[in-house]
Coordinates of C-alpha atoms in Angstrom, one line a residue:
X10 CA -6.1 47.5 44.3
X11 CA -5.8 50.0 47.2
X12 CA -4.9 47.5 50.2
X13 CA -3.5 44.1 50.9
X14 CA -6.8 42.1 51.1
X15 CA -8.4 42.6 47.7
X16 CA -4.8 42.1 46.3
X17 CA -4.3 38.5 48.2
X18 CA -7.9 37.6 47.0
X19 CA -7.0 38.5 43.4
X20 CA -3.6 36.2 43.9
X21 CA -5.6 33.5 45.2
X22 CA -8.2 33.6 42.3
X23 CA -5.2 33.3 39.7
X24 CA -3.9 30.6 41.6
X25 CA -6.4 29.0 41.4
X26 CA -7.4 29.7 37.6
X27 CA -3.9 28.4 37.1
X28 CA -4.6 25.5 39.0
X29 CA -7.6 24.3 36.7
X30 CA -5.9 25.3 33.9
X31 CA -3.4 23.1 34.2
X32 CA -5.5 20.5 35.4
X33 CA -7.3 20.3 32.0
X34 CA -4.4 20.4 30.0
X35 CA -2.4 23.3 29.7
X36 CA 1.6 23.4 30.6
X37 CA 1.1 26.1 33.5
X38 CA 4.0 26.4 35.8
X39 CA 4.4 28.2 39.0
X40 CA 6.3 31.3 37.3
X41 CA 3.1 31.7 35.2
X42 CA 1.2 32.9 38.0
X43 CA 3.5 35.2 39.0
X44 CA 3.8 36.7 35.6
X45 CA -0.3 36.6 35.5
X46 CA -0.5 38.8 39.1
X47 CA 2.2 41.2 37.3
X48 CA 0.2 41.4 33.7
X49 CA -3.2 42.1 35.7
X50 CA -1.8 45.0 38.2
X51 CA -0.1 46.3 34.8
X52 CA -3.3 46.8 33.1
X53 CA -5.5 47.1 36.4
X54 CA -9.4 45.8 36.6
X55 CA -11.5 48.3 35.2
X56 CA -11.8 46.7 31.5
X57 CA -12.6 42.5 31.7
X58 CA -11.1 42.8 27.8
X59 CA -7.6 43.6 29.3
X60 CA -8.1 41.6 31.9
X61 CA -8.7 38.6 29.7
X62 CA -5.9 39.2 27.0
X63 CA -3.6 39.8 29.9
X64 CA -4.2 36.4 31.2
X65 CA -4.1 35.0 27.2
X66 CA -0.8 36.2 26.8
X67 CA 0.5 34.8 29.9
X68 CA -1.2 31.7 29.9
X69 CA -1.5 30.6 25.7
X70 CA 1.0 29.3 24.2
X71 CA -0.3 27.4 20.9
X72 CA -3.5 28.3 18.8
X73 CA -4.7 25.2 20.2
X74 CA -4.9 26.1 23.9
X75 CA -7.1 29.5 23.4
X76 CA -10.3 28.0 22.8
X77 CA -9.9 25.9 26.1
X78 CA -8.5 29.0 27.7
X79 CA -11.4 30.7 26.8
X80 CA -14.1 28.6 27.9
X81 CA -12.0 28.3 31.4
X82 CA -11.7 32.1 32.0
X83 CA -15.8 32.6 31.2
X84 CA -16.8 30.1 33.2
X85 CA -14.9 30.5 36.2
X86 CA -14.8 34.5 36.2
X87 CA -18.2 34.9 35.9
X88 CA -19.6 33.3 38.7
X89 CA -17.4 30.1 40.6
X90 CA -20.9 29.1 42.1
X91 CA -21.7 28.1 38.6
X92 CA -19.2 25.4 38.7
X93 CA -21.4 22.5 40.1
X94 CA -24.3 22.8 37.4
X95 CA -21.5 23.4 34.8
X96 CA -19.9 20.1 35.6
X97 CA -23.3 17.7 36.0
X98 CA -24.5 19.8 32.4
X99 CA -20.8 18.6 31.0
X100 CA -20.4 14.4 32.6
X101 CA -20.0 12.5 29.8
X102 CA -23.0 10.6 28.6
X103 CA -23.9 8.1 26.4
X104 CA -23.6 9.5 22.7
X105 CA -26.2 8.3 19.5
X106 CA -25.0 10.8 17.1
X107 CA -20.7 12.3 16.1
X108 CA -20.0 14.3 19.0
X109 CA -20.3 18.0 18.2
X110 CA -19.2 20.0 21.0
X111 CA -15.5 21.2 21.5
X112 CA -13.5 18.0 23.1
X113 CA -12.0 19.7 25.6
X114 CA -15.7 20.3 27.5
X115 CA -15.1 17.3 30.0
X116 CA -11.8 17.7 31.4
X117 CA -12.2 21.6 31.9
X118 CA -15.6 21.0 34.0
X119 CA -13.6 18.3 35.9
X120 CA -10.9 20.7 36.5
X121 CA -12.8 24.0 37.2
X122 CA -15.0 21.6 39.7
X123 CA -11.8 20.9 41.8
X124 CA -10.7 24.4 41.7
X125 CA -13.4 26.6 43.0
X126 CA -11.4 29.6 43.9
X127 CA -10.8 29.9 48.5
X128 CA -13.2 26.8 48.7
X129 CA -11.9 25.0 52.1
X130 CA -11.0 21.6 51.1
X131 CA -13.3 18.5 52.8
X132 CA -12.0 16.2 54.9
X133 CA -10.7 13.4 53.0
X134 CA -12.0 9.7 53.8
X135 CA -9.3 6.6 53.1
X136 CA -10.9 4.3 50.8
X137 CA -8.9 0.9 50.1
X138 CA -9.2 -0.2 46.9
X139 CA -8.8 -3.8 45.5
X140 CA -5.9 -4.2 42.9
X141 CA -7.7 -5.6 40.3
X142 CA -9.7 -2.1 39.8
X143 CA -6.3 -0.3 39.1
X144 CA -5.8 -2.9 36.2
X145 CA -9.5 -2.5 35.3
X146 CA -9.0 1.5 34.9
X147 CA -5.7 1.1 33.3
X148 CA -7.3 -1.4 30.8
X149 CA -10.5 1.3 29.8
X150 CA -7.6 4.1 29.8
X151 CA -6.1 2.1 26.8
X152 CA -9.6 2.0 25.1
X153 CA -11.3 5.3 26.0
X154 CA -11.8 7.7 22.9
X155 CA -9.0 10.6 23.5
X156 CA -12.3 12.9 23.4
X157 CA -14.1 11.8 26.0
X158 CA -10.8 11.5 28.3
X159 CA -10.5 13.9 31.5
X160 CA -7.3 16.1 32.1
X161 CA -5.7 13.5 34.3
X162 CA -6.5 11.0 31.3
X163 CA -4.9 13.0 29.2
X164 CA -2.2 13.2 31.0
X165 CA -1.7 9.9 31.7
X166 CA -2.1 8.6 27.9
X167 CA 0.4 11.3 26.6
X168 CA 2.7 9.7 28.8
X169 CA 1.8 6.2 27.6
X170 CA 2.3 7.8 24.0
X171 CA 5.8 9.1 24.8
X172 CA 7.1 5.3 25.5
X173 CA 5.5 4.1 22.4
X174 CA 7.3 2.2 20.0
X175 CA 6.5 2.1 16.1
X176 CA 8.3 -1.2 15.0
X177 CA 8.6 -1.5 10.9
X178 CA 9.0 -4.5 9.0
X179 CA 12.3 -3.9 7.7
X180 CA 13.7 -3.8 4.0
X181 CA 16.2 -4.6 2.0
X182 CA 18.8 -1.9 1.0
X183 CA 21.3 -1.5 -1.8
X184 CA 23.9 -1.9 0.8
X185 CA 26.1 -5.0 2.1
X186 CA 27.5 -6.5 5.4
X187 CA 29.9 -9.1 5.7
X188 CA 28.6 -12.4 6.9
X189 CA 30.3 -15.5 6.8
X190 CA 27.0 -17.2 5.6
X191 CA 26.0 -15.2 2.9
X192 CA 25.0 -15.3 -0.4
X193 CA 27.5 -13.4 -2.3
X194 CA 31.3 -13.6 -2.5
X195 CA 33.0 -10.3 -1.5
X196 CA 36.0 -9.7 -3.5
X197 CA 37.4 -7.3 -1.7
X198 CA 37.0 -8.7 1.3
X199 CA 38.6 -12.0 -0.1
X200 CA 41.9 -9.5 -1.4
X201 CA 42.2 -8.1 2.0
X202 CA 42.2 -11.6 3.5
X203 CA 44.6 -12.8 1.1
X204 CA 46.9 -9.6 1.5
X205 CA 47.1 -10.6 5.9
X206 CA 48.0 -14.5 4.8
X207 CA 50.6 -13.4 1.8
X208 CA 48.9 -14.7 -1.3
X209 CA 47.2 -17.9 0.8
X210 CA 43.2 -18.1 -0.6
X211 CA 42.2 -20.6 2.6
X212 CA 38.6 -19.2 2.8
X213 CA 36.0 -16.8 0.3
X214 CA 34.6 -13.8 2.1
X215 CA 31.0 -13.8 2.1
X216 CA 27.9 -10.9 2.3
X217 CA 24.3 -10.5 1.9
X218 CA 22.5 -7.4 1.6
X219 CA 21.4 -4.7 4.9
X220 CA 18.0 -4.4 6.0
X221 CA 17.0 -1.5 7.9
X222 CA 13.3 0.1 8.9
X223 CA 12.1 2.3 6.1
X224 CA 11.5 6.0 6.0
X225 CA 7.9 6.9 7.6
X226 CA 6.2 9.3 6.5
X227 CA 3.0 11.1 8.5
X228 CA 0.1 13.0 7.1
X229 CA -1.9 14.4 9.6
X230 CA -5.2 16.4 9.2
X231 CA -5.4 19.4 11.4
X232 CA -8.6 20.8 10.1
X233 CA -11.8 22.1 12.6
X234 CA -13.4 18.2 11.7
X235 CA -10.1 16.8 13.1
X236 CA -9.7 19.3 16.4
X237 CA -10.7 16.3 19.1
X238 CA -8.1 14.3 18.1
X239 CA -5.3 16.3 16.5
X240 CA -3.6 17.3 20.0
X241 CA -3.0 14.0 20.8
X242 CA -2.7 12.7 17.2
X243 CA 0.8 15.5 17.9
X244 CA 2.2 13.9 20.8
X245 CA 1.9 10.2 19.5
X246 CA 3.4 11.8 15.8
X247 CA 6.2 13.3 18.7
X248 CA 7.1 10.2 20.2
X249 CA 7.6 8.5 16.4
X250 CA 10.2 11.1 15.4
X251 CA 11.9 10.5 18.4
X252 CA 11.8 6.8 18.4
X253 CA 13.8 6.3 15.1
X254 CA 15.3 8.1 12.7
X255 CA 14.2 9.3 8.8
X256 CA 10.6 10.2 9.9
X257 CA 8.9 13.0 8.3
X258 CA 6.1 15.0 9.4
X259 CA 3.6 17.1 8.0
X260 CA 0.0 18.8 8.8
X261 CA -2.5 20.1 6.5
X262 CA -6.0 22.0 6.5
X263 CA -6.1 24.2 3.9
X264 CA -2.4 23.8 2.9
X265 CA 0.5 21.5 3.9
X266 CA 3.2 22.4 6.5
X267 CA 6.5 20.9 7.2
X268 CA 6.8 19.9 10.9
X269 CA 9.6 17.5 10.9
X270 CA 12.5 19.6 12.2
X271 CA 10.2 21.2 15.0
X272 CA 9.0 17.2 16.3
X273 CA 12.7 16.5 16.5
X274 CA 12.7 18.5 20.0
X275 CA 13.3 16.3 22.7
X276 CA 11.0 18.4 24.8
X277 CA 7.1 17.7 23.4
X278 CA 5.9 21.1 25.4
X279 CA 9.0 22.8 23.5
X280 CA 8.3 20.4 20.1
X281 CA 4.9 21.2 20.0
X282 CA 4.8 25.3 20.6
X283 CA 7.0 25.8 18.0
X284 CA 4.9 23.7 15.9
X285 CA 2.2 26.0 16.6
X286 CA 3.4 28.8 15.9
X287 CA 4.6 27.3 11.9
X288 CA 1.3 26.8 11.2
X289 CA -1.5 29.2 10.5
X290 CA -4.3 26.8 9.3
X291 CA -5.4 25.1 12.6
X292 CA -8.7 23.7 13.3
X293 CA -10.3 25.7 10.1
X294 CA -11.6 23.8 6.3
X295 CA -10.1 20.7 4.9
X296 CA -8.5 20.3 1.4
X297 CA -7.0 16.9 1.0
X298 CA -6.6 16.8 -2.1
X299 CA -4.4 20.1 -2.2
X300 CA -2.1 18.9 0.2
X301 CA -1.7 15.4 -1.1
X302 CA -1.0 18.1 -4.9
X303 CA 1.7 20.1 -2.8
X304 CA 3.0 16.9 -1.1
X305 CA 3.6 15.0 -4.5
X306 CA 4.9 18.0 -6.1
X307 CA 7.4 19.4 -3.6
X308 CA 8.1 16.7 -1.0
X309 CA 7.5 13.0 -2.7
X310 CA 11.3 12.9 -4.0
X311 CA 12.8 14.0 -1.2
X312 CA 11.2 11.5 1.6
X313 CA 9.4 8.9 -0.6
X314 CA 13.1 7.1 -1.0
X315 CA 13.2 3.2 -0.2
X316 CA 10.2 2.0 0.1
X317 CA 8.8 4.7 2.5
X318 CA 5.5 4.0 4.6
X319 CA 3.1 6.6 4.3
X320 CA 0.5 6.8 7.5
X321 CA -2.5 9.6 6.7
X322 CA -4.3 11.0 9.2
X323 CA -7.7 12.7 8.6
X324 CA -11.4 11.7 8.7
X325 CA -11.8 12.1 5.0
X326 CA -14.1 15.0 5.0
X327 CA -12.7 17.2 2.3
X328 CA -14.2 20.8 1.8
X329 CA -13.5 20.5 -1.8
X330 CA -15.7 17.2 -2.0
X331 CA -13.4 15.5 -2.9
X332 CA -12.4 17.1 -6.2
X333 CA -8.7 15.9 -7.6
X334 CA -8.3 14.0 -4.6
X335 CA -8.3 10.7 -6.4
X336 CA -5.8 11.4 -8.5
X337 CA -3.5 12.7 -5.9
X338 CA -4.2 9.6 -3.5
X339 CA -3.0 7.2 -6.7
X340 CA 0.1 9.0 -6.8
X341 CA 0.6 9.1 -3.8
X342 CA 0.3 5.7 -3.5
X343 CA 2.6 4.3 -6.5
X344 CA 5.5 6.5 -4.9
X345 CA 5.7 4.1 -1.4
X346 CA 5.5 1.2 -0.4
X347 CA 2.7 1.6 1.9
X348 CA 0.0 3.6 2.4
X349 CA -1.9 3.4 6.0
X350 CA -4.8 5.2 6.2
X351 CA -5.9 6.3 10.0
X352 CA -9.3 7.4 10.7
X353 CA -10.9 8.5 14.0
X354 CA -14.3 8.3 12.3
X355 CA -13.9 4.6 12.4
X356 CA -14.9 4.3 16.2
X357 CA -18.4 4.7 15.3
X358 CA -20.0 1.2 14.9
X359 CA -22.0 2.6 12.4
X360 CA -19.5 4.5 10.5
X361 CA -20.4 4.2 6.4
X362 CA -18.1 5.5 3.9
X363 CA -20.4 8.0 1.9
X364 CA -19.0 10.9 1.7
X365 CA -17.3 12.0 -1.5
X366 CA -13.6 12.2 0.2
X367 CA -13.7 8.7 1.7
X368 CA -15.2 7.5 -1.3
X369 CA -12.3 9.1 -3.3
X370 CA -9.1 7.9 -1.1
X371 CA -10.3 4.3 -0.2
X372 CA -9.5 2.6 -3.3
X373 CA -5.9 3.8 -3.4
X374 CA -4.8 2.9 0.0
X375 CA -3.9 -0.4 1.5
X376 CA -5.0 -0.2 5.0
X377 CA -8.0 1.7 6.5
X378 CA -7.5 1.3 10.5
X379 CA -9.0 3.9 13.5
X380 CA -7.1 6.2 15.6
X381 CA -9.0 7.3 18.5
X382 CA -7.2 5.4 21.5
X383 CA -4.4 4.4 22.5
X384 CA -5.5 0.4 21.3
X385 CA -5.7 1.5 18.3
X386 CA -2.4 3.3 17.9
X387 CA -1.1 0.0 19.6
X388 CA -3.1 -2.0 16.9
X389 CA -1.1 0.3 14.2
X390 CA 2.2 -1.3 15.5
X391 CA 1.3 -4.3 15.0
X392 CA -0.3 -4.0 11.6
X393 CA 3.1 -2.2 10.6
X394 CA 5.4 -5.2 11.9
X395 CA 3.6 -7.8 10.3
X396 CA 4.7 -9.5 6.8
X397 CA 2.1 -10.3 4.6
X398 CA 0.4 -9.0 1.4
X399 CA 0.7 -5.2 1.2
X400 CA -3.0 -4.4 0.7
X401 CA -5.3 -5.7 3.7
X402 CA -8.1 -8.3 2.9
X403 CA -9.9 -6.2 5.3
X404 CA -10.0 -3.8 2.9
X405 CA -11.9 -5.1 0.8
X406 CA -15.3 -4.6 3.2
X407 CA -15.0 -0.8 2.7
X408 CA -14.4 -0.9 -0.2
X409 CA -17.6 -3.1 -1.4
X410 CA -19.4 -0.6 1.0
X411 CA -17.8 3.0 -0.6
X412 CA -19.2 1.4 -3.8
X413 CA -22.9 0.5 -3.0

């Protein structure tokens, strides 16, 4: 860069590459840029390899941000006029078949639209809009599949996930509390009360037994199958740990991984790098039933105390086809007092359980509910609240399905 003008343009650019990145997604601040402009007149402009690892370095945090890094930087440092066909090729359609393309496509064409780099704004036209819309778009926020929602979607439902409450239905404990009403006599109680009136018995003390929420315990399936929906599956598994105490987190793919003292972060930007960077197996095979093994060997003991609820987060496609997981998923299953099964897969109105994994967990769990909005999430808290039987009649449709 040899004189002023190049050198703003170049600024510019970055700005706005920083601008669409954070646009679909990604926690850029301003001091990023700056950083950026430094790490590109550090290792100049005559290889695009530095050029791009620069901005990686600056810009990626988390494993999970680099694929949608890299799709921004190729599209818009190739060619910015690109931008328009890019985002009509990328609107979201009408789907007939599992979507196959990364999730991320829609929100980083919507973002890279709006952030053509030294593009003069338009003039912008007032437009009144009638309040029943803004109820009408908050209403399809709450059931819009996380992957087909845009950046500012996103943004808004991770916000929406940070208020959300889990409610459990609670349990009795070993423990006692005095109450005037209760079942039991409380002999020390009655002693003490004795002691203050010199030896006069005018009244028994009384106590029934504490209940409090149980443990929770989450599952969740980070594997390439899962990749749409394990971002946000993160921030709702976030606001959970945060909402209560004696929740424990893990994520599998290929092998299990304790998250539960990283999720305890107040901050989920803060919560969920370092969570990223203590675990190497994102978006790659699935082995359920090797993670359910080193969950039931190492960790059932330790969190699986009174009467734990167990939520389990995948879509059931196992890599080993489903080889021990059966066996696992029963033991599993005896060691709480609940065992919620969550399955994205479940949006499809057409979903059948066929494959070998489903086949293999359904008859060892009690409820089999989706988890690809924020509805359904809701729909979770309410299941978890309820009394009732422990195993869901609804269950028994899947499981008369997995069997023909």
């Amino acid at each position: 860069m040899t004189d002023d003008a190049p050198a703003g343009r170049l600024t510019l650019n970055l700005m706005h590459f920083a601008r669409a990145l954070r646009a679909a997604g990604l926690p850029v601040g301003p001091g990023k840029v700056l950083q950026a402009v430094e790490a590109v007149e550090a290792v100049g402009l005559s290889n695009r390899t530095d050029f791009y690892w620069a901005l990686h370095a600056i810009f990626v945090n988390r494993h999970d941000q680099s694929e949608l890094f890299d799709q921004a930087f190729h599209v818009f440092w190739r060619n910015p006029d690109i931008l328009k066909k890019m985002m009509s090729l990328m609107l979201p359609k009408v789907r007939t078949e599992a979507p196959d393309q990364p999730e991320m496509a829609q929100r980083l064409a919507e973002a890279l639209h709006g952030s053509g780099a030294e593009q003069e704004e338009p003039e912008k036209t007032e437009i009144e809009v009638d309040a029943s819309f803004t109820v009408s778009a908050a209403e399809r926020l709450q059931d819009k599949d996380f992957e087909k929602m845009t950046g500012e979607e996103m943004a808004q439902a991770k916000r929406l996930l940070a208020r959300l409450a889990l409610p459990l239905a609670e349990v009795t404990t070993r423990r006692y509390r005095s109450d005037p009403m209760g079942p039991r006599v409380d002999p020390r109680a009655t002693l003490r009360r004795m002691l203050r009136t010199g030896g006069d018995l005018s009244d028994l003390a009384r106590k029934r037994r504490r209940t409090r929420p149980p443990p929770l315990v989450v599952l969740c399936d980070i594997s390439g199958s899962m990749t749409r929906y394990s971002r946000m599956l993160l921030h709702f598994m976030h606001a959970v740990t945060n909402d209560r105490d004696r929740v424990y987190s893990f994520v599998f793919g290929t092998r299990l991984t304790n998250i539960t003292r990283h999720l305890r972060h107040k901050d989920v930007d803060v919560a969920l790098d370092a969570v990223s960077g203590a675990v190497a197996d994102w978006s790659g095979g699935t082995r359920i039933g090797t993670a359910l093994h080193a969950f039931n060997r190492t960790w059932a003991r330790r969190v699986l105390g009174q009467g734990a609820v167990v939520l389990l987060i995948t879509d059931g496609l196992d890599r080993d086809a489903g080889e021990g997981l059966a066996a696992e998923a029963d033991r599993l299953h005896k060691s709480c007092r609940r065992l919620v099964w969550l399955n994205p897969l479940l949006r499809w109105e057409g979903f059948a359980p066929k494959s070998s994994g489903i086949r293999a967990l359904l008859p060892h769990v009690d409820d089999f509910l989706a988890a690809h909005s924020l509805n359904s999430l809701a729909d979770l808290a309410g299941v978890l609240s309820a009394d009732g039987p422990r195993r869901s009649p609804g269950l028994r449709r899947w499981l008369k399905e997995a069997a023909g």
